[in-house]
Tab-separated table of C-alpha atoms in Angstrom:
chain	number	residue	atom	x	y	z
W	1	UNK	CA	33.346	20.269	-20.768
W	2	UNK	CA	30.877	21.227	-23.192
W	3	UNK	CA	27.469	22.480	-21.363
W	4	UNK	CA	24.577	19.760	-21.705
W	5	UNK	CA	21.138	20.946	-22.133
W	6	UNK	CA	18.555	19.726	-19.866
W	7	UNK	CA	16.599	18.384	-22.772
W	8	UNK	CA	19.393	16.347	-23.981
W	9	UNK	CA	19.338	14.623	-20.633
W	10	UNK	CA	15.626	14.405	-20.839
W	11	UNK	CA	15.797	12.705	-24.092
W	12	UNK	CA	17.676	9.880	-22.679
W	13	UNK	CA	14.857	9.468	-20.036
W	14	UNK	CA	12.210	9.379	-22.754
W	15	UNK	CA	13.176	9.008	-26.255
W	16	UNK	CA	16.169	6.895	-26.129
W	17	UNK	CA	15.976	4.707	-23.242
W	18	UNK	CA	12.635	3.252	-23.682
W	19	UNK	CA	10.480	1.861	-26.379
W	20	UNK	CA	6.762	2.119	-25.960
W	21	UNK	CA	4.241	-1.046	-26.343
W	22	UNK	CA	0.834	-0.772	-27.376
W	23	UNK	CA	-1.751	-1.043	-24.910
W	24	UNK	CA	-3.396	-4.435	-26.313
W	25	UNK	CA	-0.849	-6.179	-24.184
W	26	UNK	CA	1.435	-7.399	-26.905
W	27	UNK	CA	4.936	-6.512	-26.330
W	28	UNK	CA	7.348	-4.938	-28.872
W	29	UNK	CA	10.994	-5.533	-27.870
W	30	UNK	CA	13.926	-3.612	-29.407
W	31	UNK	CA	17.675	-3.600	-28.353
W	32	UNK	CA	18.537	-0.592	-27.598
W	33	UNK	CA	22.111	1.546	-27.248
W	34	UNK	CA	22.733	5.159	-26.318
W	35	UNK	CA	26.170	6.789	-26.405
W	36	UNK	CA	27.600	3.661	-27.762
W	37	UNK	CA	27.693	1.805	-24.618
W	38	UNK	CA	24.210	0.826	-22.826
W	39	UNK	CA	22.157	-2.215	-24.240
W	40	UNK	CA	18.974	-3.426	-23.019
W	41	UNK	CA	15.777	-4.864	-23.880
W	42	UNK	CA	12.962	-2.649	-22.490
W	43	UNK	CA	9.264	-2.450	-22.768
W	44	UNK	CA	7.035	0.132	-21.385
W	45	UNK	CA	3.654	1.407	-21.308
W	46	UNK	CA	3.362	4.659	-23.619
W	47	UNK	CA	3.142	8.033	-21.770
W	48	UNK	CA	0.116	8.910	-24.096
W	49	UNK	CA	-1.949	5.902	-22.897
W	50	UNK	CA	-5.376	6.858	-21.216
W	51	UNK	CA	-5.498	7.329	-17.567
W	52	UNK	CA	-6.625	4.109	-15.618
W	53	UNK	CA	-7.164	3.101	-12.029
W	54	UNK	CA	-4.624	1.071	-10.647
W	55	UNK	CA	-5.064	-2.840	-11.033
W	56	UNK	CA	-3.404	-5.913	-9.462
W	57	UNK	CA	-0.660	-7.493	-11.379
W	58	UNK	CA	-0.619	-11.322	-12.155
W	59	UNK	CA	2.937	-11.933	-12.335
W	60	UNK	CA	4.875	-11.958	-8.853
W	61	UNK	CA	1.578	-11.363	-7.204
W	62	UNK	CA	1.167	-11.567	-3.529
W	63	UNK	CA	-2.477	-12.511	-2.183
W	64	UNK	CA	-2.539	-9.450	-0.309
W	65	UNK	CA	-5.534	-7.023	-0.953
W	66	UNK	CA	-4.567	-3.420	-1.891
W	67	UNK	CA	-6.368	-0.421	-2.877
W	68	UNK	CA	-4.768	3.046	-4.040
W	69	UNK	CA	-7.124	5.912	-4.312
W	70	UNK	CA	-6.700	9.583	-5.830
W	71	UNK	CA	-7.732	12.137	-3.273
W	72	UNK	CA	-6.303	15.167	-5.226
W	73	UNK	CA	-4.924	16.284	-8.294
W	74	UNK	CA	-2.973	19.471	-9.115
W	75	UNK	CA	-1.483	21.155	-12.037
W	76	UNK	CA	1.947	22.214	-11.366
W	77	UNK	CA	2.649	24.651	-14.542
W	78	UNK	CA	6.165	23.671	-15.211
W	79	UNK	CA	7.145	20.051	-15.669
W	80	UNK	CA	6.916	17.973	-12.388
W	81	UNK	CA	9.746	15.885	-11.316
W	82	UNK	CA	10.133	15.554	-7.635
W	83	UNK	CA	7.822	15.262	-4.537
W	84	UNK	CA	9.074	15.071	-1.006
W	85	UNK	CA	7.113	14.866	2.220
W	86	UNK	CA	8.921	16.504	5.368
W	87	UNK	CA	10.077	13.657	7.932
W	88	UNK	CA	10.508	15.957	10.744
W	89	UNK	CA	7.690	16.409	13.510
W	90	UNK	CA	5.586	18.475	13.732
W	91	UNK	CA	5.883	19.040	9.821
W	92	UNK	CA	5.000	15.626	8.338
W	93	UNK	CA	1.959	17.199	6.637
W	94	UNK	CA	4.449	19.506	4.644
W	95	UNK	CA	5.178	18.487	1.179
W	96	UNK	CA	7.240	20.125	-1.709
W	97	UNK	CA	6.912	19.375	-5.298
W	98	UNK	CA	9.719	20.282	-7.625
W	99	UNK	CA	9.851	21.360	-11.378
W	100	UNK	CA	11.474	22.605	-14.114
W	101	UNK	CA	11.012	23.904	-17.672
W	102	UNK	CA	12.987	24.980	-20.700
W	103	UNK	CA	12.625	28.909	-21.185
W	104	UNK	CA	11.862	29.309	-25.038
W	105	UNK	CA	11.012	32.939	-24.805
W	106	UNK	CA	13.844	33.625	-27.182
W	107	UNK	CA	13.557	31.033	-29.933
W	108	UNK	CA	16.708	32.478	-31.936
W	109	UNK	CA	18.675	31.753	-28.714
W	110	UNK	CA	21.213	28.635	-28.970
W	111	UNK	CA	19.370	25.774	-27.089
W	112	UNK	CA	22.376	25.141	-25.017
W	113	UNK	CA	22.364	28.332	-23.597
W	114	UNK	CA	18.673	28.738	-23.036
W	115	UNK	CA	17.691	29.217	-19.559
W	116	UNK	CA	16.059	26.394	-17.458
W	117	UNK	CA	13.268	27.408	-14.972
W	118	UNK	CA	12.378	25.835	-12.036
W	119	UNK	CA	10.006	26.182	-9.262
W	120	UNK	CA	9.361	24.463	-5.871
W	121	UNK	CA	5.833	24.542	-4.369
W	122	UNK	CA	5.224	24.312	-0.786
W	123	UNK	CA	2.078	22.501	0.554
W	124	UNK	CA	0.404	21.875	3.875
W	125	UNK	CA	-1.811	18.684	3.380
W	126	UNK	CA	-3.524	16.198	5.598
W	127	UNK	CA	-6.478	13.813	4.995
W	128	UNK	CA	-9.027	16.714	5.766
W	129	UNK	CA	-7.448	19.154	3.270
W	130	UNK	CA	-10.257	19.878	0.949
W	131	UNK	CA	-8.234	21.156	-2.033
W	132	UNK	CA	-4.643	21.488	-3.011
W	133	UNK	CA	-3.321	25.061	-2.767
W	134	UNK	CA	0.554	25.740	-2.263
W	135	UNK	CA	1.424	28.003	0.629
W	136	UNK	CA	4.605	29.283	-0.933
W	137	UNK	CA	6.343	29.091	-4.413
W	138	UNK	CA	10.055	29.530	-4.699
W	139	UNK	CA	11.520	30.395	-8.460
W	140	UNK	CA	14.857	28.753	-9.104
W	141	UNK	CA	16.697	27.283	-11.987
W	142	UNK	CA	15.587	23.807	-13.162
W	143	UNK	CA	15.108	21.437	-10.096
W	144	UNK	CA	16.261	17.949	-10.693
W	145	UNK	CA	16.044	16.497	-7.171
W	146	UNK	CA	15.316	17.578	-3.596
W	147	UNK	CA	15.597	15.905	-0.307
W	148	UNK	CA	14.668	16.668	3.383
W	149	UNK	CA	17.255	15.999	6.094
W	150	UNK	CA	15.668	13.392	8.440
W	151	UNK	CA	16.572	15.868	11.369
W	152	UNK	CA	16.349	19.449	12.215
W	153	UNK	CA	19.751	21.394	11.649
W	154	UNK	CA	20.064	24.625	13.761
W	155	UNK	CA	16.545	23.874	14.985
W	156	UNK	CA	14.824	23.733	11.747
W	157	UNK	CA	13.755	21.341	9.131
W	158	UNK	CA	16.258	21.745	5.941
W	159	UNK	CA	15.613	20.961	2.461
W	160	UNK	CA	18.310	20.249	-0.102
W	161	UNK	CA	17.698	21.113	-3.670
W	162	UNK	CA	19.871	20.534	-6.822
W	163	UNK	CA	19.394	22.395	-9.948
W	164	UNK	CA	20.266	22.629	-13.610
W	165	UNK	CA	22.924	25.560	-13.112
W	166	UNK	CA	24.929	22.878	-11.067
W	167	UNK	CA	24.036	24.359	-7.500
W	168	UNK	CA	23.345	22.594	-4.290
W	169	UNK	CA	20.905	24.773	-2.111
W	170	UNK	CA	19.623	24.233	1.300
W	171	UNK	CA	16.306	25.760	2.682
W	172	UNK	CA	15.335	26.130	6.113
W	173	UNK	CA	11.715	25.554	7.011
W	174	UNK	CA	10.567	28.325	9.294
W	175	UNK	CA	6.989	28.571	11.082
W	176	UNK	CA	6.407	32.165	11.862
W	177	UNK	CA	3.110	32.433	13.861
W	178	UNK	CA	1.705	29.639	11.832
W	179	UNK	CA	2.929	30.716	8.561
W	180	UNK	CA	5.123	28.221	6.816
W	181	UNK	CA	8.149	29.400	4.621
W	182	UNK	CA	11.127	27.831	3.059
W	183	UNK	CA	14.213	30.518	3.328
W	184	UNK	CA	17.486	29.991	1.399
W	185	UNK	CA	20.034	29.126	3.747
W	186	UNK	CA	23.257	27.932	2.080
W	187	UNK	CA	24.364	27.438	-1.372
W	188	UNK	CA	27.352	26.419	-3.521
W	189	UNK	CA	28.242	25.479	-7.012
W	190	UNK	CA	29.258	21.696	-7.655
W	191	UNK	CA	31.052	22.657	-11.129
W	192	UNK	CA	30.562	24.780	-14.227
W	193	UNK	CA	28.635	23.597	-17.272
W	194	UNK	CA	27.004	20.716	-15.444
W	195	UNK	CA	23.579	19.984	-13.986
W	196	UNK	CA	23.263	18.616	-10.590
W	197	UNK	CA	21.091	15.548	-10.808
W	198	UNK	CA	20.439	13.888	-7.442
W	199	UNK	CA	21.267	14.452	-3.639
W	200	UNK	CA	21.227	12.390	-0.427
W	201	UNK	CA	21.782	12.939	3.169
W	202	UNK	CA	24.177	11.038	5.344
W	203	UNK	CA	22.172	11.375	8.470
W	204	UNK	CA	18.733	9.693	7.536
W	205	UNK	CA	19.141	7.260	10.497
W	206	UNK	CA	21.707	8.811	12.658
W	207	UNK	CA	21.612	12.392	13.863
W	208	UNK	CA	24.645	14.502	13.181
W	209	UNK	CA	25.558	18.162	13.861
W	210	UNK	CA	27.349	18.422	10.730
W	211	UNK	CA	25.653	15.977	8.268
W	212	UNK	CA	26.909	15.529	4.714
W	213	UNK	CA	25.119	15.622	1.263
W	214	UNK	CA	26.371	13.414	-1.782
W	215	UNK	CA	25.549	15.186	-5.039
W	216	UNK	CA	25.710	13.363	-8.599
W	217	UNK	CA	25.966	15.514	-11.720
W	218	UNK	CA	25.843	15.215	-15.640
W	219	UNK	CA	29.516	14.898	-15.933
W	220	UNK	CA	29.570	11.591	-14.191
W	221	UNK	CA	30.984	13.130	-11.103
W	222	UNK	CA	30.031	12.557	-7.407
W	223	UNK	CA	30.851	14.973	-4.600
W	224	UNK	CA	30.359	15.088	-1.079
W	225	UNK	CA	29.772	17.930	0.843
W	226	UNK	CA	29.636	18.776	4.877
W	227	UNK	CA	27.156	21.427	6.279
W	228	UNK	CA	29.600	23.218	8.646
W	229	UNK	CA	28.425	26.849	8.702
W	230	UNK	CA	28.861	26.700	4.931
W	231	UNK	CA	28.900	23.895	2.344
W	232	UNK	CA	32.422	22.494	2.585
W	233	UNK	CA	33.532	19.829	-0.135
W	234	UNK	CA	35.267	16.839	1.702
W	235	UNK	CA	35.211	14.231	-1.120
W	236	UNK	CA	34.697	13.486	-4.805
W	237	UNK	CA	35.395	11.120	-7.618
W	238	UNK	CA	34.876	10.962	-11.380
W	239	UNK	CA	32.610	8.044	-10.922
W	240	UNK	CA	30.942	7.545	-14.473
W	241	UNK	CA	31.676	7.754	-18.092
W	242	UNK	CA	28.391	9.542	-18.659
W	243	UNK	CA	25.662	11.039	-16.290
W	244	UNK	CA	25.939	9.903	-12.765
W	245	UNK	CA	22.172	9.686	-12.244
W	246	UNK	CA	22.077	8.893	-8.698
W	247	UNK	CA	23.977	9.117	-5.345
W	248	UNK	CA	23.000	7.598	-2.159
W	249	UNK	CA	24.487	7.192	1.474
W	250	UNK	CA	24.685	4.103	3.467
W	251	UNK	CA	22.572	5.482	6.188
W	252	UNK	CA	24.206	3.100	8.781
W	253	UNK	CA	27.713	4.140	7.948
W	254	UNK	CA	28.183	7.713	6.882
W	255	UNK	CA	31.707	7.057	5.292
W	256	UNK	CA	30.060	4.635	2.727
W	257	UNK	CA	27.849	6.033	-0.314
W	258	UNK	CA	27.012	4.628	-3.609
W	259	UNK	CA	26.395	5.728	-7.135
W	260	UNK	CA	24.793	4.671	-10.384
W	261	UNK	CA	25.338	5.896	-13.937
W	262	UNK	CA	24.248	5.972	-17.385
W	263	UNK	CA	27.337	3.858	-18.416
W	264	UNK	CA	25.501	0.820	-16.504
W	265	UNK	CA	27.831	0.843	-13.275
W	266	UNK	CA	26.878	0.605	-9.761
W	267	UNK	CA	29.563	1.777	-7.650
W	268	UNK	CA	30.595	1.914	-3.744
W	269	UNK	CA	32.746	4.403	-2.081
W	270	UNK	CA	34.301	5.166	1.367
W	271	UNK	CA	35.394	8.627	2.205
W	272	UNK	CA	38.495	7.441	3.454
W	273	UNK	CA	39.552	5.968	0.210
W	274	UNK	CA	40.433	7.701	-2.896
W	275	UNK	CA	39.045	5.172	-5.431
W	276	UNK	CA	35.579	3.212	-5.512
W	277	UNK	CA	36.069	0.424	-3.062
W	278	UNK	CA	33.315	-1.773	-5.402
W	279	UNK	CA	32.143	-1.852	-8.982
W	280	UNK	CA	29.313	-3.861	-10.457
W	281	UNK	CA	28.141	-4.127	-14.213
W	282	UNK	CA	25.085	-6.401	-13.645
W	283	UNK	CA	22.708	-3.767	-14.683
W	284	UNK	CA	21.557	-4.041	-18.278
W	285	UNK	CA	21.028	-0.162	-18.709
W	286	UNK	CA	21.832	3.039	-16.773
W	287	UNK	CA	21.611	2.997	-13.106
W	288	UNK	CA	19.102	5.610	-11.902
W	289	UNK	CA	18.040	4.890	-8.370
W	290	UNK	CA	19.713	3.711	-5.151
W	291	UNK	CA	17.979	3.675	-1.632
W	292	UNK	CA	19.424	2.093	1.672
W	293	UNK	CA	17.136	0.805	4.107
W	294	UNK	CA	16.912	2.624	7.462
W	295	UNK	CA	15.516	-0.091	9.631
W	296	UNK	CA	17.672	-3.361	8.033
W	297	UNK	CA	21.211	-2.806	8.239
W	298	UNK	CA	22.804	-4.276	5.172
W	299	UNK	CA	19.783	-3.924	2.725
W	300	UNK	CA	19.629	-1.662	-0.234
W	301	UNK	CA	17.616	-1.219	-3.567
W	302	UNK	CA	18.676	-0.280	-7.008
W	303	UNK	CA	16.489	0.845	-9.923
W	304	UNK	CA	17.536	0.967	-13.585
W	305	UNK	CA	16.547	1.744	-17.037
W	306	UNK	CA	16.529	-1.915	-17.717
W	307	UNK	CA	13.272	-1.837	-15.811
W	308	UNK	CA	14.235	-3.894	-12.746
W	309	UNK	CA	14.222	-3.388	-9.048
W	310	UNK	CA	17.040	-5.411	-7.303
W	311	UNK	CA	17.669	-6.044	-3.659
W	312	UNK	CA	21.107	-6.095	-2.383
W	313	UNK	CA	23.129	-7.142	0.682
W	314	UNK	CA	25.828	-4.479	1.054
W	315	UNK	CA	28.152	-6.983	2.447
W	316	UNK	CA	28.162	-8.861	-0.818
W	317	UNK	CA	27.732	-6.650	-3.772
W	318	UNK	CA	29.026	-8.972	-6.488
W	319	UNK	CA	25.515	-10.031	-7.171
W	320	UNK	CA	22.079	-9.035	-5.965
W	321	UNK	CA	19.814	-11.085	-3.869
W	322	UNK	CA	16.808	-11.179	-6.209
W	323	UNK	CA	15.366	-8.824	-8.961
W	324	UNK	CA	11.747	-8.141	-10.235
W	325	UNK	CA	10.833	-6.464	-13.515
W	326	UNK	CA	8.358	-3.754	-12.936
W	327	UNK	CA	7.610	-2.968	-16.600
W	328	UNK	CA	8.981	0.486	-16.667
W	329	UNK	CA	12.486	2.304	-16.338
W	330	UNK	CA	12.925	2.791	-12.502
W	331	UNK	CA	13.378	6.423	-11.563
W	332	UNK	CA	12.938	6.676	-7.803
W	333	UNK	CA	12.341	3.986	-5.025
W	334	UNK	CA	11.168	4.811	-1.495
W	335	UNK	CA	10.784	2.238	1.388
W	336	UNK	CA	7.672	2.721	3.397
W	337	UNK	CA	8.862	4.893	6.614
W	338	UNK	CA	7.193	2.428	9.053
W	339	UNK	CA	7.038	-0.895	7.237
W	340	UNK	CA	10.110	-1.821	5.270
W	341	UNK	CA	7.975	-4.635	3.600
W	342	UNK	CA	6.691	-2.050	1.367
W	343	UNK	CA	8.305	-0.012	-1.510
W	344	UNK	CA	6.911	2.880	-3.568
W	345	UNK	CA	8.435	2.893	-7.166
W	346	UNK	CA	8.244	5.482	-9.805
W	347	UNK	CA	8.587	3.476	-13.181
W	348	UNK	CA	8.475	6.408	-15.793
W	349	UNK	CA	6.714	5.078	-18.873
W	350	UNK	CA	5.440	2.320	-16.889
W	351	UNK	CA	3.538	4.491	-14.213
W	352	UNK	CA	3.679	3.983	-10.373
W	353	UNK	CA	4.407	0.449	-8.588
W	354	UNK	CA	3.492	-0.552	-5.128
W	355	UNK	CA	5.935	-3.258	-4.082
W	356	UNK	CA	6.237	-5.708	-1.254
W	357	UNK	CA	9.219	-7.394	-0.107
W	358	UNK	CA	8.776	-11.135	0.940
W	359	UNK	CA	11.208	-13.911	0.087
W	360	UNK	CA	11.411	-11.729	-3.396
W	361	UNK	CA	10.025	-8.403	-4.569
W	362	UNK	CA	6.336	-8.786	-5.553
W	363	UNK	CA	4.299	-6.234	-7.438
W	364	UNK	CA	1.212	-5.624	-5.398
W	365	UNK	CA	-0.374	-2.704	-7.371
W	366	UNK	CA	-0.037	-0.609	-10.479
W	367	UNK	CA	-1.067	3.008	-10.340
W	368	UNK	CA	-1.660	4.415	-13.815
W	369	UNK	CA	-3.728	7.591	-13.326
W	370	UNK	CA	-0.807	9.787	-14.640
W	371	UNK	CA	-0.727	10.352	-18.281
W	372	UNK	CA	3.157	11.156	-18.759
W	373	UNK	CA	6.493	9.980	-17.414
W	374	UNK	CA	6.236	8.956	-13.630
W	375	UNK	CA	9.113	10.672	-12.026
W	376	UNK	CA	8.420	11.597	-8.306
W	377	UNK	CA	6.957	9.440	-5.515
W	378	UNK	CA	7.224	9.496	-1.760
W	379	UNK	CA	5.186	8.486	1.423
W	380	UNK	CA	3.936	10.664	3.961
W	381	UNK	CA	5.663	10.169	7.400
W	382	UNK	CA	2.566	9.400	9.316
W	383	UNK	CA	2.024	5.773	10.704
W	384	UNK	CA	-1.796	6.391	11.097
W	385	UNK	CA	-2.456	6.063	7.291
W	386	UNK	CA	-0.568	5.743	3.931
W	387	UNK	CA	-0.860	8.906	2.197
W	388	UNK	CA	1.595	9.061	-1.101
W	389	UNK	CA	2.229	12.101	-3.476
W	390	UNK	CA	3.343	11.216	-7.072
W	391	UNK	CA	4.109	13.488	-10.042
W	392	UNK	CA	4.486	13.342	-13.813
W	393	UNK	CA	6.357	15.180	-16.296
W	394	UNK	CA	4.675	16.402	-19.375
W	395	UNK	CA	1.446	16.579	-18.093
W	396	UNK	CA	2.454	18.710	-15.333
W	397	UNK	CA	0.522	16.905	-12.738
W	398	UNK	CA	0.871	16.010	-8.818
W	399	UNK	CA	-1.406	13.578	-7.363
W	400	UNK	CA	-2.187	12.857	-3.603
W	401	UNK	CA	-3.197	9.263	-2.939
W	402	UNK	CA	-4.140	7.077	-0.227
W	403	UNK	CA	-2.931	3.302	-0.034
W	404	UNK	CA	-4.985	1.012	2.047
W	405	UNK	CA	-3.665	-2.349	3.069
W	406	UNK	CA	-5.960	-5.497	3.968
W	407	UNK	CA	-3.924	-7.477	6.063
């Protein structure tokens, strides 16, 4: 398969799959298609729009009052696309931010062969942190996604990273007399000439001594790897005709997992079956996010370039329970770790959204402080407050904010 440049993938995220609307509130709509297969009517806020504070949204609006205040801003150097808080005690004040950048130092070099640079920053942050300063930075190839295992492995928190060179890497977080460091533990190549686009852990709900990691890639593949002294491949599918943007586990059943692709298809798999056990084509554009609920057994969310967040019952995947237009292509969805009524959404050119799940999914708040594509978003695992991290791409920014709910 011909090598795919990370900027070609990025063009699908920005230039091709969205159409900006002017800030005067009048929508411009256009029917879009890419690679000859996806068609959607999409309207978004342009990435060049002025920074503004979040605001309550009129449609699908709950009566609940919410504030979202920015506590810190930090320039990431490279383009930022991933933020993840550590879920493992006592390290819930630890945050990582992942980045990537195309190395243009050799302008005569063929763009497909140019090196993609990446850097992951490790922070220790709490509500009393005076200013942001990473305690460690790790240089890698371009980072496309990173996720923490929700429990310790070999007595250490473990961070998984997938890269533009098609690698899955596992890092142990080690505390040496108060000094925190991420140290590379295991690494494997998931294939040649592909970008590893996403990963997820099988054990976000149930602890396992040999957890599994699902990885999706730019070749449309989904592979499953077991952590067993090394990374051992135990399953895989040619899942999608184009990029497999997302792979995710059913946290209540580690044999079941899901994927979403640029071919607009949402699929379900069972590790005991050689083929997908379900295929759904209801999304109107590429499927970019899948997130299972840790607290409600049969509940999961999907997000898409078609700007909709969909709620599903895993026992009946022919059609979703309900859907909400969030006015931006949905790149990441995160349930609140202690209250599953709340959902954090990174909506690309539409900024960030705070959602509330009631009888349907309501938009509580828009956070528009970033000035570029909204990619990374996560909640801190601390039930005493609701701190969030967000990051945006071309402006190379990470924000730490606090959400206050008036119940």
